[in-house]
mmCIF file with all atom_site columns, C-alpha atoms in Angstrom:
data_model
loop_
_atom_site.group_PDB
_atom_site.id
_atom_site.type_symbol
_atom_site.label_atom_id
_atom_site.label_alt_id
_atom_site.label_comp_id
_atom_site.label_asym_id
_atom_site.label_entity_id
_atom_site.label_seq_id
_atom_site.pdbx_PDB_ins_code
_atom_site.Cartn_x
_atom_site.Cartn_y
_atom_site.Cartn_z
_atom_site.occupancy
_atom_site.B_iso_or_equiv
_atom_site.pdbx_formal_charge
_atom_site.auth_seq_id
_atom_site.auth_comp_id
_atom_site.auth_asym_id
_atom_site.auth_atom_id
_atom_site.pdbx_PDB_model_num
ATOM 1   C CA . UNK A 1 1   ? 220.935 -30.642 172.171 1.00 77.00 ? 165 UNK A CA 1
ATOM 2   C CA . UNK A 1 2   ? 217.521 -29.197 170.990 1.00 85.00 ? 166 UNK A CA 1
ATOM 3   C CA . UNK A 1 3   ? 215.939 -29.639 167.864 1.00 92.00 ? 167 UNK A CA 1
ATOM 4   C CA . UNK A 1 4   ? 213.137 -27.369 166.652 1.00 95.00 ? 168 UNK A CA 1
ATOM 5   C CA . UNK A 1 5   ? 210.744 -28.709 163.848 1.00 95.00 ? 169 UNK A CA 1
ATOM 6   C CA . UNK A 1 6   ? 207.986 -26.255 162.266 1.00 96.00 ? 170 UNK A CA 1
ATOM 7   C CA . UNK A 1 7   ? 205.080 -27.571 160.537 1.00 97.00 ? 171 UNK A CA 1
ATOM 8   C CA . UNK A 1 8   ? 201.722 -26.195 159.218 1.00 97.00 ? 172 UNK A CA 1
ATOM 9   C CA . UNK A 1 9   ? 203.032 -23.762 156.433 1.00 97.00 ? 173 UNK A CA 1
ATOM 10  C CA . UNK A 1 10  ? 201.566 -23.612 152.825 1.00 98.00 ? 174 UNK A CA 1
ATOM 11  C CA . UNK A 1 11  ? 199.510 -21.851 150.365 1.00 98.00 ? 175 UNK A CA 1
ATOM 12  C CA . UNK A 1 12  ? 196.665 -19.726 151.543 1.00 98.00 ? 176 UNK A CA 1
ATOM 13  C CA . UNK A 1 13  ? 194.388 -16.830 150.008 1.00 98.00 ? 177 UNK A CA 1
ATOM 14  C CA . UNK A 1 14  ? 194.605 -13.525 151.274 1.00 98.00 ? 178 UNK A CA 1
ATOM 15  C CA . UNK A 1 15  ? 192.562 -12.884 154.322 1.00 98.00 ? 179 UNK A CA 1
ATOM 16  C CA . UNK A 1 16  ? 192.706 -16.587 155.094 1.00 98.00 ? 180 UNK A CA 1
ATOM 17  C CA . UNK A 1 17  ? 194.342 -18.212 158.040 1.00 98.00 ? 181 UNK A CA 1
ATOM 18  C CA . UNK A 1 18  ? 197.016 -20.719 159.122 1.00 98.00 ? 182 UNK A CA 1
ATOM 19  C CA . UNK A 1 19  ? 198.367 -22.098 162.290 1.00 98.00 ? 183 UNK A CA 1
ATOM 20  C CA . UNK A 1 20  ? 202.168 -22.854 162.521 1.00 98.00 ? 184 UNK A CA 1
ATOM 21  C CA . UNK A 1 21  ? 203.310 -25.335 164.929 1.00 98.00 ? 185 UNK A CA 1
ATOM 22  C CA . UNK A 1 22  ? 207.063 -25.858 166.375 1.00 96.00 ? 186 UNK A CA 1
ATOM 23  C CA . UNK A 1 23  ? 207.833 -28.913 168.468 1.00 95.00 ? 187 UNK A CA 1
ATOM 24  C CA . UNK A 1 24  ? 211.001 -29.214 170.442 1.00 91.00 ? 188 UNK A CA 1
ATOM 25  C CA . UNK A 1 25  ? 213.013 -32.117 171.577 1.00 89.00 ? 189 UNK A CA 1
ATOM 26  C CA . UNK A 1 26  ? 214.039 -30.847 174.906 1.00 80.00 ? 190 UNK A CA 1
ATOM 27  C CA . UNK A 1 27  ? 213.274 -32.166 178.323 1.00 75.00 ? 191 UNK A CA 1
ATOM 28  C CA . UNK A 1 28  ? 211.640 -28.870 179.366 1.00 82.00 ? 192 UNK A CA 1
ATOM 29  C CA . UNK A 1 29  ? 210.909 -25.512 177.688 1.00 84.00 ? 193 UNK A CA 1
ATOM 30  C CA . UNK A 1 30  ? 209.913 -23.998 181.201 1.00 84.00 ? 194 UNK A CA 1
ATOM 31  C CA . UNK A 1 31  ? 213.038 -21.540 181.077 1.00 89.00 ? 195 UNK A CA 1
ATOM 32  C CA . UNK A 1 32  ? 213.106 -20.541 177.344 1.00 92.00 ? 196 UNK A CA 1
ATOM 33  C CA . UNK A 1 33  ? 211.720 -17.479 175.751 1.00 95.00 ? 197 UNK A CA 1
ATOM 34  C CA . UNK A 1 34  ? 210.322 -18.706 172.370 1.00 95.00 ? 198 UNK A CA 1
ATOM 35  C CA . UNK A 1 35  ? 209.627 -16.864 169.142 1.00 97.00 ? 199 UNK A CA 1
ATOM 36  C CA . UNK A 1 36  ? 208.766 -16.837 165.615 1.00 98.00 ? 200 UNK A CA 1
ATOM 37  C CA . UNK A 1 37  ? 210.838 -15.051 162.926 1.00 98.00 ? 201 UNK A CA 1
ATOM 38  C CA . UNK A 1 38  ? 210.334 -14.850 159.197 1.00 98.00 ? 202 UNK A CA 1
ATOM 39  C CA . UNK A 1 39  ? 212.515 -13.882 156.020 1.00 97.00 ? 203 UNK A CA 1
ATOM 40  C CA . UNK A 1 40  ? 211.158 -13.081 152.528 1.00 97.00 ? 204 UNK A CA 1
ATOM 41  C CA . UNK A 1 41  ? 213.357 -13.424 149.487 1.00 92.00 ? 205 UNK A CA 1
ATOM 42  C CA . UNK A 1 42  ? 215.832 -10.282 149.166 1.00 94.00 ? 206 UNK A CA 1
ATOM 43  C CA . UNK A 1 43  ? 214.901 -8.877  152.742 1.00 95.00 ? 207 UNK A CA 1
ATOM 44  C CA . UNK A 1 44  ? 216.182 -9.054  156.175 1.00 95.00 ? 208 UNK A CA 1
ATOM 45  C CA . UNK A 1 45  ? 215.005 -11.481 158.781 1.00 96.00 ? 209 UNK A CA 1
ATOM 46  C CA . UNK A 1 46  ? 212.502 -10.157 161.123 1.00 96.00 ? 210 UNK A CA 1
ATOM 47  C CA . UNK A 1 47  ? 211.073 -10.966 164.512 1.00 97.00 ? 211 UNK A CA 1
ATOM 48  C CA . UNK A 1 48  ? 207.312 -11.655 164.297 1.00 98.00 ? 212 UNK A CA 1
ATOM 49  C CA . UNK A 1 49  ? 206.261 -12.621 167.737 1.00 98.00 ? 213 UNK A CA 1
ATOM 50  C CA . UNK A 1 50  ? 207.907 -13.906 170.980 1.00 97.00 ? 214 UNK A CA 1
ATOM 51  C CA . UNK A 1 51  ? 206.626 -15.319 174.093 1.00 97.00 ? 215 UNK A CA 1
ATOM 52  C CA . UNK A 1 52  ? 208.329 -15.391 177.665 1.00 95.00 ? 216 UNK A CA 1
ATOM 53  C CA . UNK A 1 53  ? 208.900 -18.565 179.647 1.00 92.00 ? 217 UNK A CA 1
ATOM 54  C CA . UNK A 1 54  ? 206.186 -17.535 182.018 1.00 85.00 ? 218 UNK A CA 1
ATOM 55  C CA . UNK A 1 55  ? 203.946 -16.696 179.159 1.00 83.00 ? 219 UNK A CA 1
ATOM 56  C CA . UNK A 1 56  ? 203.238 -13.482 180.993 1.00 89.00 ? 220 UNK A CA 1
ATOM 57  C CA . UNK A 1 57  ? 205.005 -11.321 177.990 1.00 96.00 ? 221 UNK A CA 1
ATOM 58  C CA . UNK A 1 58  ? 204.576 -11.137 174.499 1.00 97.00 ? 222 UNK A CA 1
ATOM 59  C CA . UNK A 1 59  ? 205.902 -9.138  171.823 1.00 97.00 ? 223 UNK A CA 1
ATOM 60  C CA . UNK A 1 60  ? 204.467 -8.632  168.167 1.00 98.00 ? 224 UNK A CA 1
ATOM 61  C CA . UNK A 1 61  ? 205.875 -6.616  165.347 1.00 97.00 ? 225 UNK A CA 1
ATOM 62  C CA . UNK A 1 62  ? 203.680 -3.637  164.139 1.00 97.00 ? 226 UNK A CA 1
ATOM 63  C CA . UNK A 1 63  ? 203.016 -5.518  160.993 1.00 97.00 ? 227 UNK A CA 1
ATOM 64  C CA . UNK A 1 64  ? 201.252 -8.530  162.470 1.00 98.00 ? 228 UNK A CA 1
ATOM 65  C CA . UNK A 1 65  ? 199.976 -7.055  165.646 1.00 98.00 ? 229 UNK A CA 1
ATOM 66  C CA . UNK A 1 66  ? 196.082 -7.636  166.111 1.00 98.00 ? 230 UNK A CA 1
ATOM 67  C CA . UNK A 1 67  ? 196.299 -10.370 163.403 1.00 98.00 ? 231 UNK A CA 1
ATOM 68  C CA . UNK A 1 68  ? 198.651 -12.970 164.779 1.00 98.00 ? 232 UNK A CA 1
ATOM 69  C CA . UNK A 1 69  ? 198.704 -14.836 168.143 1.00 98.00 ? 233 UNK A CA 1
ATOM 70  C CA . UNK A 1 70  ? 201.575 -16.637 169.763 1.00 98.00 ? 234 UNK A CA 1
ATOM 71  C CA . UNK A 1 71  ? 201.004 -19.338 172.349 1.00 97.00 ? 235 UNK A CA 1
ATOM 72  C CA . UNK A 1 72  ? 202.975 -22.239 173.902 1.00 95.00 ? 236 UNK A CA 1
ATOM 73  C CA . UNK A 1 73  ? 202.190 -25.518 175.629 1.00 93.00 ? 237 UNK A CA 1
ATOM 74  C CA . UNK A 1 74  ? 205.171 -26.580 177.770 1.00 88.00 ? 238 UNK A CA 1
ATOM 75  C CA . UNK A 1 75  ? 203.806 -29.980 178.669 1.00 89.00 ? 239 UNK A CA 1
ATOM 76  C CA . UNK A 1 76  ? 203.821 -30.712 174.699 1.00 92.00 ? 240 UNK A CA 1
ATOM 77  C CA . UNK A 1 77  ? 206.937 -28.872 174.197 1.00 92.00 ? 241 UNK A CA 1
ATOM 78  C CA . UNK A 1 78  ? 205.317 -26.896 171.533 1.00 94.00 ? 242 UNK A CA 1
ATOM 79  C CA . UNK A 1 79  ? 204.892 -23.097 170.468 1.00 95.00 ? 243 UNK A CA 1
ATOM 80  C CA . UNK A 1 80  ? 202.209 -21.992 168.034 1.00 97.00 ? 244 UNK A CA 1
ATOM 81  C CA . UNK A 1 81  ? 201.581 -19.109 165.765 1.00 98.00 ? 245 UNK A CA 1
ATOM 82  C CA . UNK A 1 82  ? 198.052 -18.446 164.726 1.00 98.00 ? 246 UNK A CA 1
ATOM 83  C CA . UNK A 1 83  ? 197.895 -16.244 161.610 1.00 98.00 ? 247 UNK A CA 1
ATOM 84  C CA . UNK A 1 84  ? 194.586 -14.565 160.841 1.00 98.00 ? 248 UNK A CA 1
ATOM 85  C CA . UNK A 1 85  ? 193.779 -12.073 158.035 1.00 98.00 ? 249 UNK A CA 1
ATOM 86  C CA . UNK A 1 86  ? 196.694 -12.843 155.999 1.00 98.00 ? 250 UNK A CA 1
ATOM 87  C CA . UNK A 1 87  ? 198.317 -10.565 153.491 1.00 98.00 ? 251 UNK A CA 1
ATOM 88  C CA . UNK A 1 88  ? 200.661 -11.200 150.541 1.00 98.00 ? 252 UNK A CA 1
ATOM 89  C CA . UNK A 1 89  ? 203.245 -9.195  152.326 1.00 97.00 ? 253 UNK A CA 1
ATOM 90  C CA . UNK A 1 90  ? 203.220 -12.063 154.785 1.00 98.00 ? 254 UNK A CA 1
ATOM 91  C CA . UNK A 1 91  ? 204.629 -14.461 152.436 1.00 98.00 ? 255 UNK A CA 1
ATOM 92  C CA . UNK A 1 92  ? 208.160 -15.699 153.893 1.00 98.00 ? 256 UNK A CA 1
ATOM 93  C CA . UNK A 1 93  ? 209.846 -18.806 155.263 1.00 98.00 ? 257 UNK A CA 1
ATOM 94  C CA . UNK A 1 94  ? 208.981 -18.805 158.931 1.00 98.00 ? 258 UNK A CA 1
ATOM 95  C CA . UNK A 1 95  ? 211.356 -19.938 161.389 1.00 98.00 ? 259 UNK A CA 1
ATOM 96  C CA . UNK A 1 96  ? 210.864 -20.783 165.360 1.00 97.00 ? 260 UNK A CA 1
ATOM 97  C CA . UNK A 1 97  ? 213.341 -20.281 167.793 1.00 96.00 ? 261 UNK A CA 1
ATOM 98  C CA . UNK A 1 98  ? 214.315 -20.775 171.423 1.00 95.00 ? 262 UNK A CA 1
ATOM 99  C CA . UNK A 1 99  ? 216.451 -18.627 173.648 1.00 94.00 ? 263 UNK A CA 1
ATOM 100 C CA . UNK A 1 100 ? 217.509 -18.774 177.481 1.00 90.00 ? 264 UNK A CA 1
ATOM 101 C CA . UNK A 1 101 ? 217.753 -15.496 179.540 1.00 82.00 ? 265 UNK A CA 1
ATOM 102 C CA . UNK A 1 102 ? 216.147 -13.098 176.789 1.00 90.00 ? 266 UNK A CA 1
ATOM 103 C CA . UNK A 1 103 ? 213.204 -10.714 177.198 1.00 94.00 ? 267 UNK A CA 1
ATOM 104 C CA . UNK A 1 104 ? 210.611 -10.887 174.442 1.00 95.00 ? 268 UNK A CA 1
ATOM 105 C CA . UNK A 1 105 ? 211.917 -7.505  173.199 1.00 95.00 ? 269 UNK A CA 1
ATOM 106 C CA . UNK A 1 106 ? 215.348 -8.378  173.203 1.00 94.00 ? 270 UNK A CA 1
ATOM 107 C CA . UNK A 1 107 ? 214.883 -11.964 171.438 1.00 95.00 ? 271 UNK A CA 1
ATOM 108 C CA . UNK A 1 108 ? 212.531 -10.533 168.569 1.00 96.00 ? 272 UNK A CA 1
ATOM 109 C CA . UNK A 1 109 ? 214.647 -7.624  168.180 1.00 95.00 ? 273 UNK A CA 1
ATOM 110 C CA . UNK A 1 110 ? 218.175 -9.187  167.955 1.00 91.00 ? 274 UNK A CA 1
ATOM 111 C CA . UNK A 1 111 ? 217.528 -12.771 167.121 1.00 89.00 ? 275 UNK A CA 1
ATOM 112 C CA . UNK A 1 112 ? 220.853 -14.139 168.273 1.00 88.00 ? 276 UNK A CA 1
ATOM 113 C CA . UNK A 1 113 ? 219.004 -17.218 169.722 1.00 90.00 ? 277 UNK A CA 1
ATOM 114 C CA . UNK A 1 114 ? 220.246 -20.462 171.094 1.00 90.00 ? 278 UNK A CA 1
ATOM 115 C CA . UNK A 1 115 ? 218.285 -22.734 168.688 1.00 94.00 ? 279 UNK A CA 1
ATOM 116 C CA . UNK A 1 116 ? 216.602 -22.578 165.475 1.00 96.00 ? 280 UNK A CA 1
ATOM 117 C CA . UNK A 1 117 ? 214.350 -24.595 163.355 1.00 96.00 ? 281 UNK A CA 1
ATOM 118 C CA . UNK A 1 118 ? 214.655 -25.231 159.609 1.00 96.00 ? 282 UNK A CA 1
ATOM 119 C CA . UNK A 1 119 ? 211.831 -23.040 158.714 1.00 97.00 ? 283 UNK A CA 1
ATOM 120 C CA . UNK A 1 120 ? 208.356 -23.498 156.955 1.00 97.00 ? 284 UNK A CA 1
ATOM 121 C CA . UNK A 1 121 ? 207.318 -21.714 153.730 1.00 98.00 ? 285 UNK A CA 1
ATOM 122 C CA . UNK A 1 122 ? 204.182 -19.442 154.088 1.00 98.00 ? 286 UNK A CA 1
ATOM 123 C CA . UNK A 1 123 ? 202.850 -18.183 150.684 1.00 98.00 ? 287 UNK A CA 1
ATOM 124 C CA . UNK A 1 124 ? 199.818 -15.866 150.729 1.00 98.00 ? 288 UNK A CA 1
ATOM 125 C CA . UNK A 1 125 ? 198.512 -15.631 147.270 1.00 97.00 ? 289 UNK A CA 1
ATOM 126 C CA . UNK A 1 126 ? 195.248 -15.611 145.206 1.00 93.00 ? 290 UNK A CA 1
#
């Protein structure tokens, strides 16, 4: 029913910035909690950042807090992840996700979401 398509990934230098976008094919995102996850080779998937349906609550993992910002534009059915001060440790495939009836903490911690995108590669290297 819902398709999520990520864009904006690529190669960037350490301390550089990228903005990821995720567009959804859905009538309305008003009731969905949205989030970004990442997975590096040989590592477990981790929740990076999630935002509530009202945009009143956000969650950030400790490793990205202060550097990344999540935002949503429900009129455009899109969620964004602004990534600043990037580090080589941020290198991973980044996935967007949408889930009904989840708090931002639960969504980012558990990651058992209703819908997932295909992922976009982010590589931070000099």
